[in-house]
Coordinates of C-alpha atoms and ligand atoms in Angstrom, one line a residue:
M1 CA 129.4 161.4 104.3
K2 CA 129.9 158.2 106.3
D3 CA 128.8 154.8 105.3
T4 CA 126.5 154.5 108.3
K5 CA 125.8 150.9 109.5
Y6 CA 122.4 150.0 110.8
I7 CA 121.9 147.3 113.5
F8 CA 118.4 146.1 114.3
V9 CA 117.6 144.5 117.7
T10 CA 114.4 142.4 117.8
G11 CA 113.0 140.3 120.6
G12 CA 111.3 137.0 120.7
V13 CA 109.6 134.5 123.2
T14 CA 108.7 137.1 125.8
S15 CA 108.8 140.8 126.4
S16 CA 111.1 142.4 129.1
L17 CA 114.2 140.5 128.0
G18 CA 116.3 143.5 128.2
K19 CA 116.6 144.5 124.5
G20 CA 117.3 148.0 125.7
I21 CA 120.3 146.9 127.8
I22 CA 121.7 144.7 125.1
S23 CA 121.4 147.5 122.6
A24 CA 122.9 150.0 124.9
S25 CA 125.7 147.5 125.8
L26 CA 126.6 146.9 122.2
G27 CA 126.5 150.7 121.6
K28 CA 128.9 151.2 124.5
L29 CA 131.3 148.6 123.2
L30 CA 131.3 150.1 119.7
Q31 CA 131.7 153.6 121.1
A32 CA 134.6 152.3 123.2
R33 CA 136.3 151.3 119.9
G34 CA 136.1 154.9 118.8
Y35 CA 133.0 154.8 116.7
K36 CA 130.2 157.4 116.7
V37 CA 127.2 155.5 117.9
T38 CA 123.6 156.2 118.8
N39 CA 120.6 154.0 119.8
Q40 CA 117.1 154.4 118.6
K41 CA 113.8 152.9 119.8
L42 CA 110.8 152.1 117.7
D43 CA 107.7 151.7 119.7
P44 CA 104.7 149.8 118.2
Y45 CA 101.9 151.6 120.1
I46 CA 99.6 154.2 118.7
N47 CA 100.3 156.9 121.3
V48 CA 102.2 159.7 119.5
D49 CA 104.6 159.6 122.5
P50 CA 104.6 158.0 125.9
G51 CA 103.8 161.4 127.6
T52 CA 100.2 160.6 128.3
L53 CA 100.8 157.1 129.5
N54 CA 100.4 156.2 133.2
P55 CA 103.8 154.9 134.5
Y56 CA 102.1 151.7 135.5
E57 CA 101.5 151.1 131.8
H58 CA 105.0 151.6 130.6
G59 CA 107.3 152.7 133.3
E60 CA 108.9 156.1 133.5
C61 CA 108.5 158.7 130.8
Y62 CA 111.9 159.9 129.9
V63 CA 112.6 163.4 128.6
T64 CA 115.3 164.4 126.1
M65 CA 117.1 167.7 126.2
D66 CA 115.2 168.8 123.1
G67 CA 111.9 168.3 124.9
H68 CA 110.6 164.9 123.7
E69 CA 108.7 162.7 126.0
A70 CA 110.3 159.4 125.4
D71 CA 110.4 155.7 126.2
L72 CA 112.5 154.8 129.2
D73 CA 115.0 152.9 127.0
L74 CA 116.4 156.2 126.0
G75 CA 117.5 156.6 129.6
H76 CA 119.5 153.5 129.3
Y77 CA 121.1 154.7 126.1
E78 CA 122.1 158.0 127.7
R79 CA 123.4 156.4 130.9
F80 CA 125.5 153.9 128.9
L81 CA 126.8 156.1 126.0
N82 CA 127.0 159.3 127.9
V83 CA 125.6 161.1 124.8
E84 CA 122.4 163.0 124.6
T85 CA 119.5 161.5 122.6
S86 CA 116.8 163.5 120.9
R87 CA 113.2 163.2 119.5
A88 CA 114.7 161.4 116.5
N89 CA 115.8 158.6 118.8
N90 CA 112.3 157.4 119.7
I91 CA 109.6 156.9 117.1
T92 CA 106.1 155.4 117.8
T93 CA 103.6 154.0 115.4
G94 CA 101.4 156.9 116.3
R95 CA 104.0 159.4 115.2
I96 CA 104.6 157.5 111.9
Y97 CA 100.9 157.4 111.1
Q98 CA 100.5 161.0 112.1
N99 CA 103.3 162.1 109.7
V100 CA 101.9 160.0 106.9
I101 CA 98.3 161.3 107.4
N102 CA 99.6 164.9 107.6
K103 CA 101.4 164.3 104.3
E104 CA 98.3 162.8 102.7
R105 CA 96.2 165.8 103.8
R106 CA 98.8 168.2 102.4
G107 CA 98.5 166.4 99.1
D108 CA 101.9 164.8 99.0
F109 CA 100.5 161.5 97.7
L110 CA 98.0 163.1 95.4
G111 CA 96.2 160.5 93.2
K112 CA 97.6 157.5 95.1
T113 CA 96.1 155.1 97.5
V114 CA 98.0 155.5 100.8
Q115 CA 99.0 152.1 102.2
I116 CA 101.0 150.5 104.9
I117 CA 103.4 149.3 102.3
P118 CA 105.0 151.4 100.9
H119 CA 103.9 154.6 102.7
I120 CA 104.1 153.6 106.3
T121 CA 107.2 151.5 105.8
D122 CA 108.8 154.3 103.8
E123 CA 108.2 156.8 106.6
I124 CA 109.7 154.3 109.1
K125 CA 112.8 153.8 106.9
R126 CA 113.1 157.5 106.5
N127 CA 113.1 158.0 110.2
I128 CA 115.7 155.3 110.7
K129 CA 118.0 156.6 108.0
L130 CA 117.6 160.2 108.8
L131 CA 119.2 159.7 112.2
G132 CA 122.3 158.3 110.6
T133 CA 122.8 160.6 107.7
K134 CA 122.0 163.8 109.6
N135 CA 124.4 163.2 112.4
D136 CA 127.2 161.4 110.6
Y137 CA 127.0 158.3 112.9
D138 CA 129.0 155.2 112.2
F139 CA 126.4 153.0 113.8
I140 CA 122.6 153.4 114.4
I141 CA 121.4 150.6 116.7
T142 CA 117.6 150.5 116.3
E143 CA 115.6 148.5 118.9
I144 CA 112.2 147.3 117.7
G145 CA 109.8 147.3 120.7
G146 CA 107.5 144.4 121.4
T147 CA 107.9 140.8 120.5
V148 CA 108.4 139.4 117.0
G149 CA 105.1 138.0 115.7
D150 CA 103.0 140.8 117.3
I151 CA 100.6 142.4 114.9
E152 CA 101.7 145.8 116.0
S153 CA 105.4 145.4 115.1
L154 CA 104.8 143.9 111.6
S155 CA 105.5 147.2 109.7
Y156 CA 108.7 147.7 111.6
V157 CA 109.9 144.2 110.8
E158 CA 108.9 144.7 107.2
S159 CA 110.9 148.0 107.1
M160 CA 113.9 146.2 108.6
R161 CA 113.6 143.5 105.9
Q162 CA 113.6 146.1 103.2
L163 CA 116.5 148.0 104.7
K164 CA 118.5 144.8 105.1
W165 CA 117.9 144.1 101.4
E166 CA 118.8 147.6 100.3
L167 CA 121.8 148.1 102.5
G168 CA 123.4 144.6 102.3
K169 CA 126.4 144.3 104.6
N170 CA 125.6 147.7 106.1
A171 CA 122.5 146.3 108.0
L172 CA 122.1 143.4 110.3
C173 CA 119.6 141.9 112.7
I174 CA 120.3 140.8 116.2
H175 CA 117.5 138.7 117.7
L176 CA 117.2 138.4 121.4
T177 CA 115.4 135.3 122.8
Y178 CA 114.8 133.5 126.0
V179 CA 116.1 130.0 126.8
P180 CA 114.0 128.7 129.7
Y181 CA 115.4 126.2 132.2
L182 CA 113.0 123.4 133.1
A183 CA 113.9 122.5 136.7
A184 CA 112.1 119.1 136.5
A185 CA 113.9 118.0 133.4
K186 CA 117.1 119.9 134.5
E187 CA 117.4 121.2 131.0
L188 CA 117.6 124.4 129.1
K189 CA 115.0 124.4 126.3
T190 CA 115.7 125.9 122.9
K191 CA 112.4 125.3 121.2
P192 CA 110.9 128.7 122.0
T193 CA 114.0 130.3 120.3
Q194 CA 113.6 128.1 117.3
H195 CA 109.9 129.1 117.0
S196 CA 110.7 132.8 117.5
V197 CA 113.3 132.7 114.7
K198 CA 110.8 130.9 112.6
A199 CA 108.3 133.8 113.3
L200 CA 111.0 136.3 112.1
L201 CA 111.6 134.1 109.0
E202 CA 108.0 134.2 108.2
E203 CA 108.2 137.9 108.1
G204 CA 111.2 137.6 105.7
V205 CA 114.1 138.3 108.1
Q206 CA 116.9 135.9 108.8
P207 CA 118.6 137.1 112.0
D208 CA 122.4 137.4 111.7
I209 CA 123.1 137.1 115.4
L210 CA 121.2 135.4 118.3
V211 CA 121.5 136.6 121.8
L212 CA 120.1 134.0 124.2
R213 CA 118.9 135.4 127.6
T214 CA 119.3 132.7 130.2
E215 CA 119.6 132.0 133.9
H216 CA 122.0 129.1 133.3
R217 CA 125.1 128.7 131.2
I218 CA 124.6 127.8 127.6
T219 CA 126.6 124.7 126.8
P220 CA 128.6 124.4 123.5
E221 CA 126.0 121.7 122.5
I222 CA 123.2 124.1 122.9
R223 CA 125.0 126.7 120.9
K224 CA 125.6 124.3 118.1
K225 CA 122.0 123.1 118.1
V226 CA 120.6 126.6 118.0
A227 CA 123.0 127.6 115.2
L228 CA 122.0 124.6 113.2
F229 CA 118.3 125.1 113.6
C230 CA 118.3 128.8 113.2
N231 CA 120.8 129.2 110.3
V232 CA 123.4 131.2 112.2
A233 CA 127.1 130.6 112.8
T234 CA 127.9 129.0 116.1
E235 CA 130.0 132.1 117.1
A236 CA 127.0 134.2 116.3
V237 CA 125.0 132.6 119.2
I238 CA 125.7 134.8 122.2
E239 CA 124.9 134.0 125.7
S240 CA 123.3 136.6 127.9
I241 CA 123.3 135.3 131.4
D242 CA 121.7 137.2 134.3
V243 CA 124.2 139.5 136.1
P244 CA 123.7 141.4 139.3
S245 CA 123.8 144.9 137.6
V246 CA 122.9 146.0 134.1
Y247 CA 126.2 147.9 134.0
Q248 CA 128.0 144.5 133.9
V249 CA 126.2 143.6 130.7
P250 CA 128.7 145.3 128.4
Q251 CA 131.5 143.3 130.0
K252 CA 129.5 140.1 129.4
M253 CA 128.8 141.0 125.8
R254 CA 132.5 141.7 125.3
E255 CA 133.5 138.3 126.7
E256 CA 131.0 136.7 124.4
G257 CA 132.3 138.7 121.5
L258 CA 129.1 140.4 120.5
D259 CA 130.9 143.5 119.2
K260 CA 133.5 141.5 117.3
I261 CA 130.9 139.4 115.5
V262 CA 129.0 142.5 114.6
L263 CA 132.1 144.1 113.2
S264 CA 133.2 141.1 111.2
K265 CA 129.7 140.6 109.7
M266 CA 129.8 144.2 108.6
G267 CA 133.2 143.9 107.1
M268 CA 135.0 146.1 109.6
P269 CA 138.3 145.5 111.3
T270 CA 138.3 143.5 114.6
D271 CA 141.9 143.7 115.5
T272 CA 141.6 146.3 118.2
E273 CA 139.9 146.1 121.6
P274 CA 137.4 148.6 123.1
D275 CA 138.7 151.0 125.7
M276 CA 136.5 150.4 128.7
K277 CA 138.9 151.7 131.4
E278 CA 136.6 154.4 132.8
W279 CA 133.6 152.1 132.7
D280 CA 135.5 149.3 134.5
A281 CA 136.7 151.8 137.1
F282 CA 133.0 152.6 137.8
L283 CA 132.2 148.9 138.0
E284 CA 135.0 148.3 140.4
K285 CA 133.8 151.1 142.7
M286 CA 130.2 149.8 142.5
T287 CA 131.0 146.2 143.2
K288 CA 133.6 146.8 145.9
A289 CA 131.4 149.0 148.0
T290 CA 130.4 147.2 151.1
K291 CA 128.9 149.9 153.4
T292 CA 125.3 150.7 152.6
V293 CA 123.2 153.8 152.6
K294 CA 119.5 153.6 153.1
I295 CA 117.5 155.9 150.9
G296 CA 113.7 156.1 150.7
V297 CA 112.0 157.2 147.5
V298 CA 108.5 158.4 148.4
G299 CA 106.0 158.4 145.6
K300 CA 102.7 157.2 144.2
Y301 CA 103.9 154.7 141.6
V302 CA 106.2 152.6 143.7
K303 CA 104.5 149.3 142.9
L304 CA 106.4 149.4 139.5
P305 CA 110.0 150.4 140.2
D306 CA 110.5 151.2 136.5
S307 CA 108.3 154.3 137.2
Y308 CA 111.3 155.8 138.9
K309 CA 114.0 154.2 136.7
S310 CA 116.1 157.3 136.2
I311 CA 115.9 158.3 139.9
I312 CA 117.0 154.8 141.0
E313 CA 119.8 154.7 138.5
S314 CA 121.0 158.2 139.5
L315 CA 121.1 157.0 143.2
I316 CA 123.1 153.9 142.1
H317 CA 125.6 156.1 140.2
A318 CA 125.9 158.5 143.2
C319 CA 126.3 155.7 145.7
A320 CA 129.0 154.0 143.6
Y321 CA 131.0 157.2 143.4
N322 CA 130.7 157.6 147.2
D323 CA 131.8 154.0 147.7
R324 CA 128.4 153.0 149.0
K325 CA 125.9 150.3 148.2
L326 CA 122.4 151.6 147.7
N327 CA 119.8 150.1 150.1
L328 CA 116.7 151.4 148.3
K329 CA 113.2 151.6 149.9
L330 CA 110.4 152.5 147.7
I331 CA 107.6 153.9 149.9
L332 CA 104.0 154.4 148.8
S333 CA 103.1 158.0 149.7
D334 CA 99.3 157.3 149.7
D335 CA 99.7 155.4 153.0
I336 CA 101.7 158.0 154.9
D337 CA 100.0 160.2 157.5
A338 CA 101.0 162.1 160.7
D339 CA 100.3 159.0 162.8
N340 CA 102.5 156.5 161.0
V341 CA 105.1 158.7 159.3
Q342 CA 107.7 157.9 161.9
K343 CA 107.2 154.2 161.4
K344 CA 107.1 154.4 157.6
L345 CA 110.3 156.4 157.4
D346 CA 112.2 154.9 160.2
G347 CA 115.9 154.2 159.7
L348 CA 116.2 156.1 156.4
D349 CA 119.5 158.0 155.9
G350 CA 118.0 160.2 153.3
I351 CA 114.6 160.8 151.5
V352 CA 113.8 161.5 147.8
V353 CA 110.3 162.9 147.3
A354 CA 109.4 161.8 143.8
P355 CA 107.7 163.6 140.8
G356 CA 104.1 162.9 140.0
F357 CA 100.7 164.1 138.8
G358 CA 97.4 164.3 140.4
N359 CA 95.9 164.0 143.9
R360 CA 96.7 160.6 145.0
G361 CA 99.5 160.4 147.5
I362 CA 100.1 164.2 147.8
E363 CA 99.3 164.6 151.4
G364 CA 101.7 161.7 152.2
K365 CA 104.5 163.5 150.4
I366 CA 103.8 166.7 152.3
T367 CA 103.8 164.8 155.6
T368 CA 107.1 163.2 154.6
I369 CA 108.6 166.5 153.9
Q370 CA 107.5 168.0 157.2
Y371 CA 108.9 165.0 159.0
A372 CA 112.3 165.2 157.2
R373 CA 112.5 169.0 157.7
E374 CA 111.7 168.9 161.4
R375 CA 114.1 166.0 162.1
N376 CA 116.8 167.4 159.7
I377 CA 116.9 164.2 157.6
P378 CA 118.5 165.0 154.1
C379 CA 115.6 165.5 151.7
F380 CA 115.6 165.9 148.0
G381 CA 112.3 167.0 146.3
I382 CA 112.0 166.5 142.5
C383 CA 109.4 168.3 140.4
M384 CA 106.1 167.5 142.3
G385 CA 108.4 166.7 145.2
M386 CA 109.7 170.3 145.1
Q387 CA 106.2 171.6 144.8
C388 CA 105.2 169.7 147.9
M389 CA 108.2 171.2 149.7
V390 CA 106.8 174.6 148.9
I391 CA 103.3 173.7 150.0
E392 CA 104.6 172.2 153.3
Y393 CA 106.6 175.4 154.1
A394 CA 103.6 177.6 153.3
R395 CA 101.4 175.6 155.5
N396 CA 103.6 175.0 158.5
I397 CA 106.0 178.0 158.5
L398 CA 104.0 180.8 156.7
G399 CA 100.9 179.6 158.4
F400 CA 98.7 179.3 155.2
A401 CA 96.7 176.3 156.3
D402 CA 95.1 175.8 152.9
A403 CA 98.2 176.4 150.8
N404 CA 98.2 174.1 147.8
T405 CA 99.0 173.7 144.2
T406 CA 96.0 174.5 141.9
E407 CA 96.6 171.1 140.3
I408 CA 95.1 169.6 143.5
D409 CA 92.9 172.4 144.8
P410 CA 91.9 174.9 142.2
N411 CA 90.1 177.0 144.8
T412 CA 92.8 177.4 147.4
T413 CA 93.3 180.9 148.7
H414 CA 97.0 180.3 148.8
N415 CA 98.0 179.0 145.4
V416 CA 101.7 178.8 146.2
V417 CA 102.1 176.5 143.2
D418 CA 100.1 177.5 140.2
L419 CA 99.8 177.1 136.4
M420 CA 102.0 179.2 134.3
A421 CA 100.1 181.9 132.3
E422 CA 101.0 180.2 129.0
Q423 CA 99.7 176.9 130.2
K424 CA 96.2 178.3 131.1
D425 CA 94.7 178.1 127.6
I426 CA 96.2 174.8 126.6
L427 CA 93.5 172.1 126.0
N428 CA 95.5 169.2 124.5
L429 CA 97.3 167.2 127.2
G430 CA 99.8 165.5 124.8
G431 CA 103.2 167.1 124.5
S432 CA 102.0 170.4 125.9
M433 CA 103.9 170.6 129.2
R434 CA 107.0 172.7 129.8
L435 CA 109.4 170.1 128.3
G436 CA 113.1 169.7 127.9
G437 CA 116.2 171.7 128.6
Y438 CA 115.9 175.2 130.1
K439 CA 118.7 177.4 131.5
C440 CA 118.8 178.1 135.1
S441 CA 120.9 180.8 137.0
I442 CA 122.3 179.6 140.3
K443 CA 122.6 182.0 143.2
K444 CA 126.0 182.2 144.8
N445 CA 126.6 181.1 148.4
T446 CA 123.9 178.4 148.2
L447 CA 123.9 174.6 148.4
A448 CA 123.0 174.6 144.7
Y449 CA 126.0 176.7 143.8
N450 CA 128.2 174.6 146.0
V451 CA 127.0 171.5 144.1
Y452 CA 127.1 172.8 140.6
G453 CA 130.1 175.1 141.0
K454 CA 128.8 177.4 138.3
E455 CA 126.3 180.2 137.7
T456 CA 124.4 178.8 134.7
I457 CA 123.1 175.3 134.3
K458 CA 120.7 173.6 131.9
E459 CA 118.3 170.9 133.1
R460 CA 115.3 169.1 131.7
H461 CA 111.8 169.9 132.7
R462 CA 108.4 168.1 132.5
H463 CA 105.6 170.0 134.3
R464 CA 102.8 172.4 133.9
F465 CA 102.8 174.0 137.4
E466 CA 105.3 176.4 138.9
F467 CA 106.3 178.1 142.1
N468 CA 104.1 181.1 142.3
N469 CA 106.3 184.2 142.3
D470 CA 103.6 186.3 144.1
Y471 CA 104.7 184.5 147.3
K472 CA 108.4 184.6 146.7
E473 CA 109.1 187.5 149.0
Q474 CA 107.2 185.9 151.9
F475 CA 109.0 182.6 151.5
E476 CA 112.4 184.2 151.4
K477 CA 111.6 186.3 154.4
A478 CA 110.7 183.1 156.2
G479 CA 114.1 181.5 155.4
L480 CA 113.4 179.5 152.2
V481 CA 116.1 180.3 149.5
C482 CA 115.2 180.3 145.9
S483 CA 118.6 179.3 144.7
G484 CA 117.9 178.7 141.0
T485 CA 115.8 180.8 138.7
N486 CA 115.2 180.8 134.9
P487 CA 117.0 183.9 133.6
D488 CA 114.4 184.5 131.0
S489 CA 111.1 183.9 132.7
N490 CA 112.2 184.4 136.3
L491 CA 110.5 181.1 137.3
V492 CA 111.9 179.5 140.4
E493 CA 113.7 176.2 139.6
V494 CA 115.6 175.4 142.8
I495 CA 114.6 175.9 146.4
E496 CA 116.6 175.1 149.5
L497 CA 116.7 175.5 153.3
P498 CA 120.0 176.8 154.6
G499 CA 120.9 175.4 158.0
K500 CA 119.6 172.0 157.2
K501 CA 121.8 169.1 156.5
W502 CA 120.6 168.8 153.0
F503 CA 117.1 170.1 152.0
L504 CA 116.7 171.0 148.4
G505 CA 114.0 170.8 145.7
T506 CA 114.3 171.1 141.9
Q507 CA 111.4 172.0 139.6
F508 CA 113.5 170.2 136.9
H509 CA 114.5 166.6 136.7
P510 CA 118.2 166.1 137.3
E511 CA 117.7 162.3 137.2
Y512 CA 117.4 162.3 133.4
S513 CA 121.0 163.5 133.1
S514 CA 122.9 161.2 135.4
T515 CA 125.1 158.8 133.4
V516 CA 127.6 156.1 134.5
L517 CA 130.6 158.2 133.5
K518 CA 129.0 161.6 134.5
P519 CA 126.9 161.1 137.6
H520 CA 124.6 164.0 138.4
P521 CA 126.3 166.4 140.9
L522 CA 123.1 166.9 142.9
F523 CA 122.7 163.1 143.5
V524 CA 126.4 162.7 144.3
N525 CA 126.3 165.6 146.8
F526 CA 123.1 164.4 148.4
I527 CA 124.6 160.9 149.1
K528 CA 127.9 162.5 150.1
T529 CA 126.1 164.6 152.7
V530 CA 123.9 161.7 153.8
I531 CA 126.9 159.6 154.7
S532 CA 129.0 162.3 156.2
Ligands
LIG601 N1 102.2 167.6 138.3 C1 103.2 168.6 138.4 C2 103.2 169.6 137.3 O1 102.7 169.3 136.2 C3 104.6 168.0 138.6 C4 105.0 167.2 137.4 C5 106.2 166.3 137.7 O2 106.4 165.9 138.9 N2 106.8 165.8 136.7 O3 103.7 170.7 137.4

């Protein structure tokens, strides 16, 4: 068994500093040196998983191939490392407590008082170590959500303290802070960093490496000052300056020597360099592209772009590989109606109709689809977006004026999208959707087949409702092609309209599988057609 190394990434001063990107970038650099690496996220909230959270609370809910509803940072990890994550890569406080309480009820701790230390911390440590030992990883990079000093993250920091003590050289802590620039004083200020390291020290952890997020260059004097006040070596003070794209961060971290300092602190060789050829080739394409392509994403959560993180990143990947720059328009579907649709969607080269839940913004999505279909504007419907394509076709082509999904109208006489039988008796809303990877058979001589180039694919799902097969024949007679179906359940997974420039909907979420080195073929083909 390998001597797995554990790297913890904590954050201080403010949230949203980009711990996920720094963690993923370090993971990328270590992987590019030939190591087997995975990233893990510990989330301090009590929800068992983020599946029941509104995207406005926490951004997109990401889904792993093994059917876990996960924090969106797992999306960064997969996009950077090009390796699938699993439910073991994202743990929440809720899940830790649930496990401990289940064990207590089972009698595992019989006779003992169950406490935060050692029972909760032991369960956290078990979940961190398990990922390493089970999969033979060289490195586990564990990001602790939230900001150091928060009540919620105390037990995670305590677990990290214990692991650092137990594992010695095989564990280290990278602390990410913010160095604000005071325009009036024309100065970068290090005091918040000092305070944040102090907060970590109060919890018993001396960080080994500091990453300073900044909008201005960190001078050698500032590095020295931070090193002196925070008990770290000067070369362990790393600058993380803002860059135009998150995909440039690995490059920055490499220039700053983050991977090297990690390796030397862990007693590993540093005489080789990471092989970033393919990554750099992507960056080259992305940054050299000058022609733009204007894509509208129509959805109900557009006020927080993180709600559509994976879709946006998939479009960025696809544009780069097509030598284009993405000009993204996020358009609120609530406001779209027949009178203003032309104005709202004017000038778009292509339209993505986003996933979603509930009533708000649905009619706007359906109006968008009608507009795109009638004007032959390339249109890509994802999950709820595909369901809206089905509803639109039923209303305007099959003539079922009240056609709907029973999610919106349980009494519709034309339930073209309906609950699956096995979903009808489910009462709990958490973790009970159709989740994760399912096989799909692709019909030959279709756009989907042309894109995938194979008959069987596997894509990730997150939904309760489905295309209602009772209407399949009528749809197909009217020209809609069901080009992807689940081979076991016969559920329709892909629909398309032949004769259109590009009009396709997927019940699954291809956006979760697009990575920098392996962009998703549907997005790549969509953009390719849009610009042709
Ligand atoms: N609300 C729809 C369903 O549950 C679609 C979900 C989605 O878009 N992810 O089937």
